Amino acid sequence: MTSATQPVSADDPFEDGVSRRLRIAFVGKGGAGKSSIAGTLARLLAAGGEPVVCLDSDPLPGLATSLGIATSDAGIPDEAVEEAPEGERARYRLATGLTSEAAIRRYADTGPDGVRFLQFGKTRGHVAPLMRSQFAFRHIVADIDDTPWHVIGDLPAGTRQPFFGWAGFAHLVLVVAEPAMSSMLSAKRLARLGEGENAPLVAAIANKTRRDDDADLVSQATGLPVWASAPVDPAVREAEHLGVPIIDHAPDSPTVQALRSLLERLHNEERSSP
Amino acid sequence: MKIAVVGKGGVGKTTTASVLARGLSQRGCDVVALDCDTNANLGLSLGVGLETTERLVALRQALDEGEEDHAPSWDEMLARFGADAPDGVRLTTVNRIENMDPGCP
Amino acid sequence: MDIDGGVLVADLEAGLGTLSRLEAGPVDAVVVVVEPTAKSIEVATRAIDLAAEQQLGEVIVVVNRVTNEDDEAHVRSALGGREVIAVPDDPEVIAADRAGVGLLDAAPQSPAVAALMTLTDRLAGAAA
């Protein structure tokens, strides 16, 4: 494993045929700060020179704002998928010859610090028009281990999508929880993503803490180890009001410090990457 | 009358719904509070406590997994899959009865 | 779904998924909850448009965690100048959330409850 002070080489992401890239999914109750933290972590990685792709599987906008990318409703173009041959289980597959890596290079947006951003699109109500794009997205994500990027994925709030396989790409699931009963209860439910064969590693991030012992409170209530903790912070709150990235608006905040430390830890932690 | 409370996650839908439900009941309405969230927390905001909140989620799951049968009527559904909340509100996480289209509400 | 003259208050899953599946008729009023953040305003805008498109009855907007007049004005402006019910940022709400208890039990006299009761009065009038 590379040391915490050296970024993983962008030229050689594979060592002994095994990827050393991060594969992280962010889940949690609504409002806990998933998108904000996912976006900030991705920007930190990218600012350190690492190749990163951010996956947005929420049909509503949020993650792009946290990254500093203009919100767009557009999904992956129709050309990316073709009808699958009859008899196959899925209706669509990626266009012939289109690999996961090629699809990301072609269709992902590029944001500040070179972070790549891929979404299946945003809805103003009806999700049906996004169906082909959703297929493309899921196919791209299914093969994402073959690509050279760190992968940071943000899921919609709650327990529906995580338990429907949308976090399947992840080797590490980070559950963002506030020190409030409903948020911690949600985290406890999401902790079950770590059960079963081939399950990802699951840990918590205690966000918007108000007391020194809130990280412990979250840990006890959720049964999860707390790998980072960030306090309530007026500068972060202001960033959310304005709709600007925390890393740009509040670069010296305890939140950003906590996520820098988390990255150090992740570089050392074997199981967060495959 | 049917009222839907919507918004981005974390803005305070559940708190708003809980105060609205109990407030209307205090003013004499016959109120049913329906938690449509897969990740159900309305019980906590209504004041029924953690145990009852969890119990209702487990009941809904049992229904979804076919371990329990749907109730044949609204009243029976509320009796079997609901719980009493303060101020006379009845809380449920289930809105379907036999032969109805699925989905909330 | 027969509730015989009673009132059903449905707390929907976050987002627009459930709202998009509703038809005019089943719902008489939509309470759109928002706070003074860019992200929640974006979702609220879509929810308001969708409710109008689906003819889901009266739309009432509640703005939570309002810290000052600017917050309220900003949200009102972003939502097309419509009337809103402003709920002040209230430590009692935070405390009740932390503890997982009902706000009406923990702090029935709080400013947040008073504001939310204007919503109740508004809808009680409609339910009568």
Coordinates of C-alpha atoms in Angstrom, one line a residue:
Chain A
M1 CA 0.0 0.0 0.0
T2 CA 1.2 3.5 -0.7
S3 CA 1.9 5.7 2.3
A4 CA -0.6 8.3 3.5
T5 CA 1.6 11.1 2.3
Q6 CA 1.9 10.0 -1.3
P7 CA -1.1 10.1 -3.6
V8 CA -1.8 6.9 -5.4
S9 CA -0.1 7.2 -8.8
A10 CA -2.5 8.4 -11.5
D11 CA -0.4 6.6 -14.1
D12 CA -0.6 3.2 -12.5
P13 CA -3.8 2.6 -10.6
F14 CA -3.3 -1.1 -10.7
E15 CA -0.8 -2.9 -8.5
D16 CA -0.6 -6.6 -8.9
G17 CA -3.7 -6.4 -11.0
V18 CA -5.7 -5.0 -8.0
S19 CA -7.1 -1.4 -8.0
R20 CA -6.1 0.8 -5.1
R21 CA -8.8 3.2 -5.7
L22 CA -11.5 4.3 -3.2
R23 CA -15.0 3.0 -3.7
I24 CA -17.2 4.9 -1.3
A25 CA -21.0 5.3 -1.1
F26 CA -22.6 8.0 1.1
V27 CA -25.9 7.2 2.7
G28 CA -28.0 8.6 5.5
K29 CA -31.2 10.3 6.6
G30 CA -32.2 13.4 4.7
G31 CA -30.4 16.5 5.8
A32 CA -27.6 14.8 7.6
G33 CA -25.1 16.2 5.0
K34 CA -24.4 13.3 2.7
S35 CA -24.1 15.3 -0.5
S36 CA -22.2 18.1 1.2
I37 CA -19.7 15.6 2.7
A38 CA -19.4 13.5 -0.4
G39 CA -18.8 16.6 -2.6
T40 CA -16.2 18.0 -0.2
L41 CA -14.4 14.7 0.1
A42 CA -14.3 14.4 -3.7
R43 CA -12.9 17.9 -4.1
L44 CA -10.3 17.2 -1.5
L45 CA -9.1 14.1 -3.3
A46 CA -9.1 15.9 -6.7
A47 CA -7.3 18.9 -5.2
G48 CA -4.6 16.5 -4.1
G49 CA -4.1 15.4 -7.8
E50 CA -6.1 12.2 -7.6
P51 CA -8.5 11.1 -10.4
V52 CA -12.0 11.1 -9.0
V53 CA -15.4 10.4 -10.4
C54 CA -18.5 11.4 -8.4
L55 CA -21.7 9.4 -8.9
D56 CA -25.0 11.1 -8.3
S57 CA -27.9 8.7 -8.1
D58 CA -30.4 11.1 -6.7
P59 CA -33.2 12.2 -9.1
L60 CA -33.1 15.6 -7.4
P61 CA -30.2 18.1 -7.5
G62 CA -27.8 18.4 -4.6
L63 CA -24.4 16.9 -5.2
A64 CA -23.5 19.2 -8.1
T65 CA -24.0 22.2 -5.8
S66 CA -21.6 20.7 -3.2
L67 CA -19.0 20.1 -5.9
G68 CA -19.3 23.5 -7.5
I69 CA -20.8 22.4 -10.7
A70 CA -23.8 24.1 -12.3
T71 CA -27.0 22.1 -11.8
S72 CA -28.3 20.5 -14.9
D73 CA -31.2 18.1 -15.4
A74 CA -29.5 16.3 -18.3
G75 CA -28.8 12.6 -18.1
I76 CA -26.7 10.2 -20.1
P77 CA -27.5 10.6 -23.8
D78 CA -29.7 7.9 -25.5
E79 CA -26.8 6.9 -27.7
A80 CA -25.0 5.3 -24.7
V81 CA -27.4 2.4 -24.6
E82 CA -28.9 0.0 -27.1
E83 CA -31.7 -2.4 -26.7
A84 CA -30.4 -5.7 -25.4
P85 CA -31.0 -8.8 -27.6
E86 CA -34.2 -10.7 -26.9
G87 CA -34.0 -13.2 -24.1
E88 CA -31.6 -11.1 -22.0
R89 CA -32.9 -10.0 -18.6
A90 CA -32.2 -6.3 -18.9
R91 CA -34.0 -4.2 -21.5
Y92 CA -30.9 -2.2 -22.4
R93 CA -27.2 -2.6 -22.4
L94 CA -24.3 -0.2 -23.0
A95 CA -23.8 0.6 -26.7
T96 CA -21.6 -1.9 -28.4
G97 CA -18.0 -1.1 -27.7
L98 CA -18.7 1.4 -25.0
T99 CA -16.8 0.5 -21.8
S100 CA -17.5 2.0 -18.4
E101 CA -14.2 4.0 -18.7
A102 CA -15.0 5.3 -22.2
A103 CA -18.5 6.3 -21.0
I104 CA -17.2 8.3 -18.1
R105 CA -14.6 10.0 -20.3
R106 CA -17.3 10.9 -22.8
Y107 CA -20.4 11.7 -20.7
A108 CA -19.2 12.8 -17.2
D109 CA -19.0 16.5 -16.6
T110 CA -15.7 18.0 -15.3
G111 CA -15.8 20.2 -12.3
P112 CA -13.4 22.2 -10.2
D113 CA -10.0 20.5 -9.5
G114 CA -10.8 18.1 -12.4
V115 CA -13.4 16.1 -10.5
R116 CA -15.6 14.1 -12.9
F117 CA -19.3 14.0 -12.3
L118 CA -21.8 11.5 -13.6
Q119 CA -25.6 11.6 -13.1
F120 CA -28.5 9.8 -14.7
G121 CA -30.4 13.1 -14.7
K122 CA -32.9 15.1 -12.6
T123 CA -36.6 15.0 -12.5
R124 CA -39.2 17.6 -12.2
G125 CA -41.7 14.9 -11.2
H126 CA -41.8 12.0 -13.6
V127 CA -38.9 9.6 -13.7
A128 CA -39.9 7.7 -16.8
P129 CA -38.0 9.9 -19.3
L130 CA -34.8 9.0 -17.4
M131 CA -35.2 5.3 -17.8
R132 CA -32.6 4.8 -20.6
S133 CA -30.2 7.1 -18.8
Q134 CA -30.7 5.2 -15.5
F135 CA -29.9 1.9 -17.4
A136 CA -26.7 3.5 -18.8
F137 CA -25.8 4.8 -15.3
R138 CA -26.2 1.4 -13.6
H139 CA -24.3 -0.4 -16.3
I140 CA -21.5 2.1 -16.1
V141 CA -21.4 1.7 -12.4
A142 CA -21.5 -2.1 -12.5
D143 CA -18.2 -2.1 -14.3
I144 CA -16.6 0.8 -12.5
D145 CA -13.9 -1.4 -10.8
D146 CA -12.2 -1.6 -14.3
T147 CA -11.8 2.2 -14.4
P148 CA -8.9 4.3 -13.1
W149 CA -10.8 6.7 -10.9
H150 CA -11.6 6.9 -7.2
V151 CA -15.3 6.6 -7.0
I152 CA -17.4 8.7 -4.6
G153 CA -21.1 8.0 -4.8
D154 CA -24.0 9.9 -3.3
L155 CA -27.3 8.2 -2.8
P156 CA -30.8 9.7 -2.2
A157 CA -31.8 10.2 1.4
G158 CA -33.2 7.3 3.4
T159 CA -33.2 3.5 3.2
R160 CA -35.0 2.8 -0.1
Q161 CA -32.2 3.1 -2.7
P162 CA -29.4 1.8 -0.6
F163 CA -31.3 -1.5 -0.1
F164 CA -32.2 -1.6 -3.7
G165 CA -28.6 -2.0 -4.7
W166 CA -27.6 1.5 -5.6
A167 CA -24.6 1.3 -3.2
G168 CA -23.5 -2.0 -4.8
F169 CA -20.3 -0.6 -6.2
A170 CA -19.1 0.5 -2.8
H171 CA -16.4 -1.3 -0.7
L172 CA -17.0 1.3 2.0
V173 CA -20.4 2.7 2.9
L174 CA -20.2 5.9 5.0
V175 CA -23.4 6.6 6.9
V176 CA -23.7 10.3 7.7
A177 CA -25.6 10.8 10.9
E178 CA -26.6 13.8 13.0
P179 CA -26.7 13.4 16.8
A180 CA -30.5 13.3 16.7
M181 CA -32.7 10.3 17.4
S182 CA -34.2 10.0 13.9
S183 CA -30.9 10.5 12.2
M184 CA -29.2 7.9 14.3
L185 CA -32.1 5.5 14.0
S186 CA -31.8 5.8 10.2
A187 CA -28.1 5.1 10.5
K188 CA -28.7 2.0 12.6
R189 CA -31.0 0.7 9.8
L190 CA -28.4 1.6 7.2
A191 CA -25.8 -0.3 9.1
R192 CA -27.4 -3.5 7.9
L193 CA -25.8 -2.8 4.5
G194 CA -22.8 -4.3 6.2
E195 CA -24.5 -7.7 6.7
G196 CA -24.1 -10.7 4.6
E197 CA -21.5 -12.2 2.3
N198 CA -19.5 -9.7 0.2
A199 CA -21.0 -6.8 2.2
P200 CA -19.1 -3.5 2.2
L201 CA -17.4 -2.1 5.2
V202 CA -19.8 0.3 6.9
A203 CA -18.7 3.2 9.1
A204 CA -20.3 6.5 10.3
I205 CA -19.6 10.2 10.0
A206 CA -21.1 12.2 12.9
N207 CA -22.1 15.5 11.3
K208 CA -23.4 18.8 12.8
T209 CA -22.4 17.8 16.3
R210 CA -23.1 20.1 19.2
R211 CA -21.4 18.5 22.1
D212 CA -18.0 16.9 22.7
D213 CA -19.5 13.5 23.3
D214 CA -21.8 13.5 20.2
A215 CA -19.4 11.3 18.2
D216 CA -19.6 8.7 21.0
L217 CA -23.4 9.1 21.1
V218 CA -23.6 8.4 17.4
S219 CA -21.4 5.4 17.7
Q220 CA -23.4 3.9 20.6
A221 CA -26.8 4.6 19.0
T222 CA -25.8 3.2 15.6
G223 CA -23.5 0.4 16.5
L224 CA -21.1 1.9 13.9
P225 CA -17.5 3.1 14.3
V226 CA -17.4 6.9 13.8
W227 CA -14.5 7.6 11.4
A228 CA -15.0 11.4 11.2
S229 CA -16.9 14.0 13.2
A230 CA -17.8 17.6 12.2
P231 CA -19.4 20.2 14.4
V232 CA -22.3 22.6 13.6
D233 CA -20.5 25.5 11.9
P234 CA -21.9 29.0 10.9
A235 CA -19.5 29.0 7.9
V236 CA -20.8 25.7 6.6
R237 CA -24.3 26.8 7.2
E238 CA -23.6 29.9 5.2
A239 CA -22.2 27.8 2.3
E240 CA -25.4 25.7 2.3
H241 CA -27.6 28.9 2.3
L242 CA -25.6 30.3 -0.6
G243 CA -25.4 27.0 -2.5
V244 CA -21.6 27.0 -2.8
P245 CA -19.1 24.3 -2.0
I246 CA -17.9 24.1 1.6
I247 CA -14.3 23.6 0.4
D248 CA -14.5 26.9 -1.4
H249 CA -16.4 28.9 1.2
A250 CA -15.1 27.5 4.4
P251 CA -11.7 25.8 3.5
D252 CA -10.4 26.1 7.1
S253 CA -13.5 24.8 8.8
P254 CA -13.4 21.9 11.2
T255 CA -15.6 20.0 8.6
V256 CA -12.9 20.2 6.0
Q257 CA -10.2 19.4 8.5
A258 CA -12.2 16.3 9.6
L259 CA -12.5 15.1 6.0
R260 CA -8.8 15.7 5.3
S261 CA -8.1 13.4 8.3
L262 CA -10.6 10.9 7.0
L263 CA -8.7 10.8 3.7
E264 CA -5.5 10.1 5.5
R265 CA -7.2 7.3 7.3
L266 CA -8.7 5.9 4.1
H267 CA -5.3 5.8 2.4
N268 CA -4.2 3.6 5.2
E269 CA -7.3 1.5 5.6
E270 CA -7.0 -1.6 3.4
R271 CA -10.6 -2.6 3.1
S272 CA -12.0 0.7 1.8
S273 CA -10.4 0.0 -1.6
P274 CA -10.9 -3.4 -3.3
Chain B
M1 CA -59.5 15.9 3.8
K2 CA -56.1 14.7 2.7
I3 CA -52.9 16.7 3.2
A4 CA -49.5 15.7 1.8
V5 CA -46.3 17.1 3.3
V6 CA -43.4 17.2 0.9
G7 CA -39.9 18.6 0.6
K8 CA -36.2 17.9 0.4
G9 CA -34.9 15.5 3.0
G10 CA -34.0 17.2 6.3
V11 CA -36.0 20.4 6.0
G12 CA -38.5 19.4 8.7
K13 CA -41.3 17.7 6.9
T14 CA -41.8 15.2 9.7
T15 CA -41.8 17.8 12.5
T16 CA -44.2 19.9 10.5
A17 CA -46.5 16.9 9.8
S18 CA -46.5 15.8 13.4
V19 CA -47.4 19.2 14.8
L20 CA -50.1 19.6 12.0
A21 CA -51.6 16.2 12.8
R22 CA -51.8 16.8 16.5
G23 CA -52.9 20.4 16.1
L24 CA -55.8 19.4 13.9
S25 CA -56.8 16.7 16.3
Q26 CA -56.7 19.2 19.2
R27 CA -59.1 21.3 17.1
G28 CA -61.6 18.5 16.9
C29 CA -60.6 16.8 13.6
D30 CA -60.4 13.0 13.4
V31 CA -56.8 12.6 12.3
V32 CA -54.8 9.8 10.8
A33 CA -51.1 10.4 10.4
L34 CA -49.6 8.3 7.6
D35 CA -45.8 7.8 7.4
C36 CA -45.0 7.1 3.8
D37 CA -41.3 7.1 4.2
T38 CA -39.4 3.9 3.7
N39 CA -37.2 5.2 6.4
A40 CA -40.1 5.9 8.9
N41 CA -39.6 8.3 11.7
L42 CA -42.9 10.1 12.1
G43 CA -43.7 8.2 15.3
L44 CA -40.8 9.9 17.1
S45 CA -42.0 13.4 16.1
L46 CA -45.6 12.5 17.1
G47 CA -44.4 11.4 20.5
V48 CA -45.1 7.6 20.4
G49 CA -41.5 6.7 21.2
L50 CA -38.8 4.6 19.7
E51 CA -40.2 1.2 20.4
T52 CA -43.6 1.9 18.9
T53 CA -42.0 3.6 15.9
E54 CA -39.9 0.5 15.3
R55 CA -42.8 -1.9 15.8
L56 CA -44.8 -0.2 13.1
V57 CA -41.9 -0.4 10.7
A58 CA -41.6 -4.1 11.4
L59 CA -45.3 -4.6 10.8
R60 CA -45.1 -2.9 7.4
Q61 CA -42.1 -5.0 6.5
A62 CA -44.0 -8.2 7.5
L63 CA -46.8 -7.1 5.3
D64 CA -44.5 -6.3 2.4
E65 CA -42.9 -9.7 2.7
G66 CA -46.2 -11.5 2.7
E67 CA -46.0 -12.7 6.3
E68 CA -49.1 -10.7 7.2
D69 CA -52.3 -10.3 5.2
H70 CA -53.6 -6.9 4.1
A71 CA -56.6 -5.8 6.1
P72 CA -59.9 -5.8 4.3
S73 CA -61.0 -2.4 5.4
W74 CA -59.5 1.0 6.4
D75 CA -60.7 0.6 10.0
E76 CA -59.2 -2.8 10.4
M77 CA -56.0 -1.7 8.7
L78 CA -55.7 1.1 11.3
A79 CA -56.4 -1.3 14.1
R80 CA -53.9 -3.9 13.1
F81 CA -51.1 -1.7 11.6
G82 CA -51.5 1.5 13.5
A83 CA -50.7 2.9 16.9
D84 CA -52.2 5.6 19.1
A85 CA -50.4 8.8 19.2
P86 CA -51.0 11.7 21.6
D87 CA -53.9 14.0 21.2
G88 CA -56.0 11.3 19.7
V89 CA -54.1 10.9 16.5
R90 CA -53.8 7.4 15.0
L91 CA -50.5 6.7 13.3
T92 CA -49.9 4.2 10.6
T93 CA -47.2 3.3 8.1
V94 CA -49.6 1.3 6.0
N95 CA -52.1 2.8 3.6
R96 CA -53.1 -0.1 1.5
I97 CA -56.1 -2.4 2.0
E98 CA -56.9 -5.4 0.0
N99 CA -57.5 -4.8 -3.7
M100 CA -56.3 -1.2 -3.7
D101 CA -53.5 0.1 -5.9
P102 CA -50.2 0.3 -4.1
G103 CA -48.3 3.4 -3.3
C104 CA -48.7 6.3 -0.9
P105 CA -51.2 7.7 -0.2
Chain C
M1 CA -59.0 5.3 0.6
D2 CA -61.9 6.1 2.8
I3 CA -61.4 8.2 5.9
D4 CA -65.0 9.2 6.4
G5 CA -64.8 12.9 7.0
G6 CA -61.5 12.7 8.9
V7 CA -58.2 14.2 8.0
L8 CA -55.2 12.3 6.7
V9 CA -51.8 13.9 7.1
A10 CA -49.3 12.1 5.0
D11 CA -45.6 12.6 5.6
L12 CA -44.1 11.7 2.2
E13 CA -40.7 10.3 1.5
A14 CA -38.1 13.0 0.7
G15 CA -38.2 14.2 -2.9
L16 CA -40.8 14.1 -5.6
G17 CA -41.3 10.4 -6.2
T18 CA -44.5 9.9 -4.3
L19 CA -45.9 13.3 -5.3
S20 CA -45.5 12.5 -8.9
R21 CA -47.7 9.4 -8.6
L22 CA -50.6 11.3 -7.0
E23 CA -53.6 12.2 -9.0
A24 CA -55.9 15.2 -8.4
G25 CA -58.6 14.0 -6.0
P26 CA -56.7 11.9 -3.5
V27 CA -55.0 15.0 -2.1
D28 CA -56.7 18.3 -1.1
A29 CA -53.6 20.2 0.0
V30 CA -49.9 20.0 -0.3
V31 CA -47.6 21.5 2.3
V32 CA -44.2 22.2 0.8
V33 CA -41.6 22.4 3.5
V34 CA -38.4 24.3 2.8
E35 CA -35.5 26.0 4.6
P36 CA -33.3 28.9 3.5
T37 CA -30.8 26.7 1.6
A38 CA -30.2 26.7 -2.1
K39 CA -30.8 22.9 -2.4
S40 CA -34.1 22.8 -0.5
I41 CA -35.4 25.8 -2.5
E42 CA -34.6 24.0 -5.7
V43 CA -36.6 20.9 -4.6
A44 CA -39.5 23.1 -3.3
T45 CA -39.7 24.9 -6.6
R46 CA -40.1 21.6 -8.4
A47 CA -42.6 20.4 -5.9
I48 CA -44.7 23.5 -6.3
D49 CA -44.7 23.2 -10.0
L50 CA -45.5 19.6 -9.9
A51 CA -48.4 20.1 -7.5
A52 CA -49.8 22.7 -9.8
E53 CA -49.4 20.5 -12.9
Q54 CA -51.1 17.6 -11.2
Q55 CA -53.8 19.8 -9.7
L56 CA -53.2 18.7 -6.2
G57 CA -55.2 21.3 -4.5
E58 CA -54.0 24.2 -2.3
V59 CA -50.2 24.6 -1.9
I60 CA -49.0 26.1 1.3
V61 CA -45.3 26.8 1.8
V62 CA -43.6 26.4 5.2
V63 CA -40.1 27.8 5.7
N64 CA -38.3 26.3 8.6
R65 CA -35.2 27.4 10.5
V66 CA -35.7 31.1 9.6
T67 CA -33.1 33.1 11.4
N68 CA -34.1 36.6 10.2
E69 CA -36.3 38.6 7.9
D70 CA -33.7 38.2 5.1
D71 CA -34.1 34.5 5.2
E72 CA -37.8 34.7 4.8
A73 CA -37.6 37.4 2.1
H74 CA -35.0 35.4 0.2
V75 CA -37.1 32.2 0.1
R76 CA -40.3 34.1 -0.8
S77 CA -38.5 35.7 -3.7
A78 CA -37.0 32.5 -4.9
L79 CA -40.4 30.9 -4.9
G80 CA -42.0 33.6 -7.0
G81 CA -43.1 36.0 -4.3
R82 CA -45.7 33.7 -2.8
E83 CA -46.9 33.9 0.8
V84 CA -45.1 31.6 3.2
I85 CA -45.5 30.5 6.8
A86 CA -42.1 31.2 8.5
V87 CA -41.0 29.0 11.4
P88 CA -38.2 30.5 13.4
D89 CA -35.0 28.6 14.0
D90 CA -35.7 27.3 17.5
P91 CA -33.4 25.5 19.9
E92 CA -36.4 23.7 21.3
V93 CA -36.9 21.9 17.9
I94 CA -33.2 20.9 18.0
A95 CA -33.6 19.6 21.5
A96 CA -36.8 17.6 20.7
D97 CA -35.1 16.1 17.6
R98 CA -32.0 15.1 19.6
A99 CA -34.2 13.3 22.1
G100 CA -36.6 11.8 19.7
V101 CA -39.6 13.3 21.4
G102 CA -42.6 15.2 20.2
L103 CA -42.1 18.9 19.9
L104 CA -45.6 19.5 21.3
D105 CA -44.6 17.5 24.4
A106 CA -41.2 19.0 24.8
A107 CA -42.0 22.6 24.1
P108 CA -45.7 23.4 23.5
Q109 CA -45.1 27.1 24.1
S110 CA -42.1 27.5 21.8
P111 CA -42.0 30.0 18.9
A112 CA -41.7 27.1 16.4
V113 CA -45.0 25.6 17.7
A114 CA -46.7 28.9 17.6
A115 CA -45.7 29.4 13.9
L116 CA -46.7 25.8 13.0
M117 CA -50.1 26.4 14.6
T118 CA -50.8 29.1 12.0
L119 CA -50.5 26.3 9.5
T120 CA -52.9 24.2 11.5
D121 CA -55.4 27.0 11.8
R122 CA -55.2 27.6 8.1
L123 CA -55.9 23.9 7.3
A124 CA -58.4 23.5 10.0
G125 CA -60.4 26.2 8.4
A126 CA -60.3 24.2 5.1
A127 CA -61.1 20.9 6.8
A128 CA -64.2 22.3 8.6

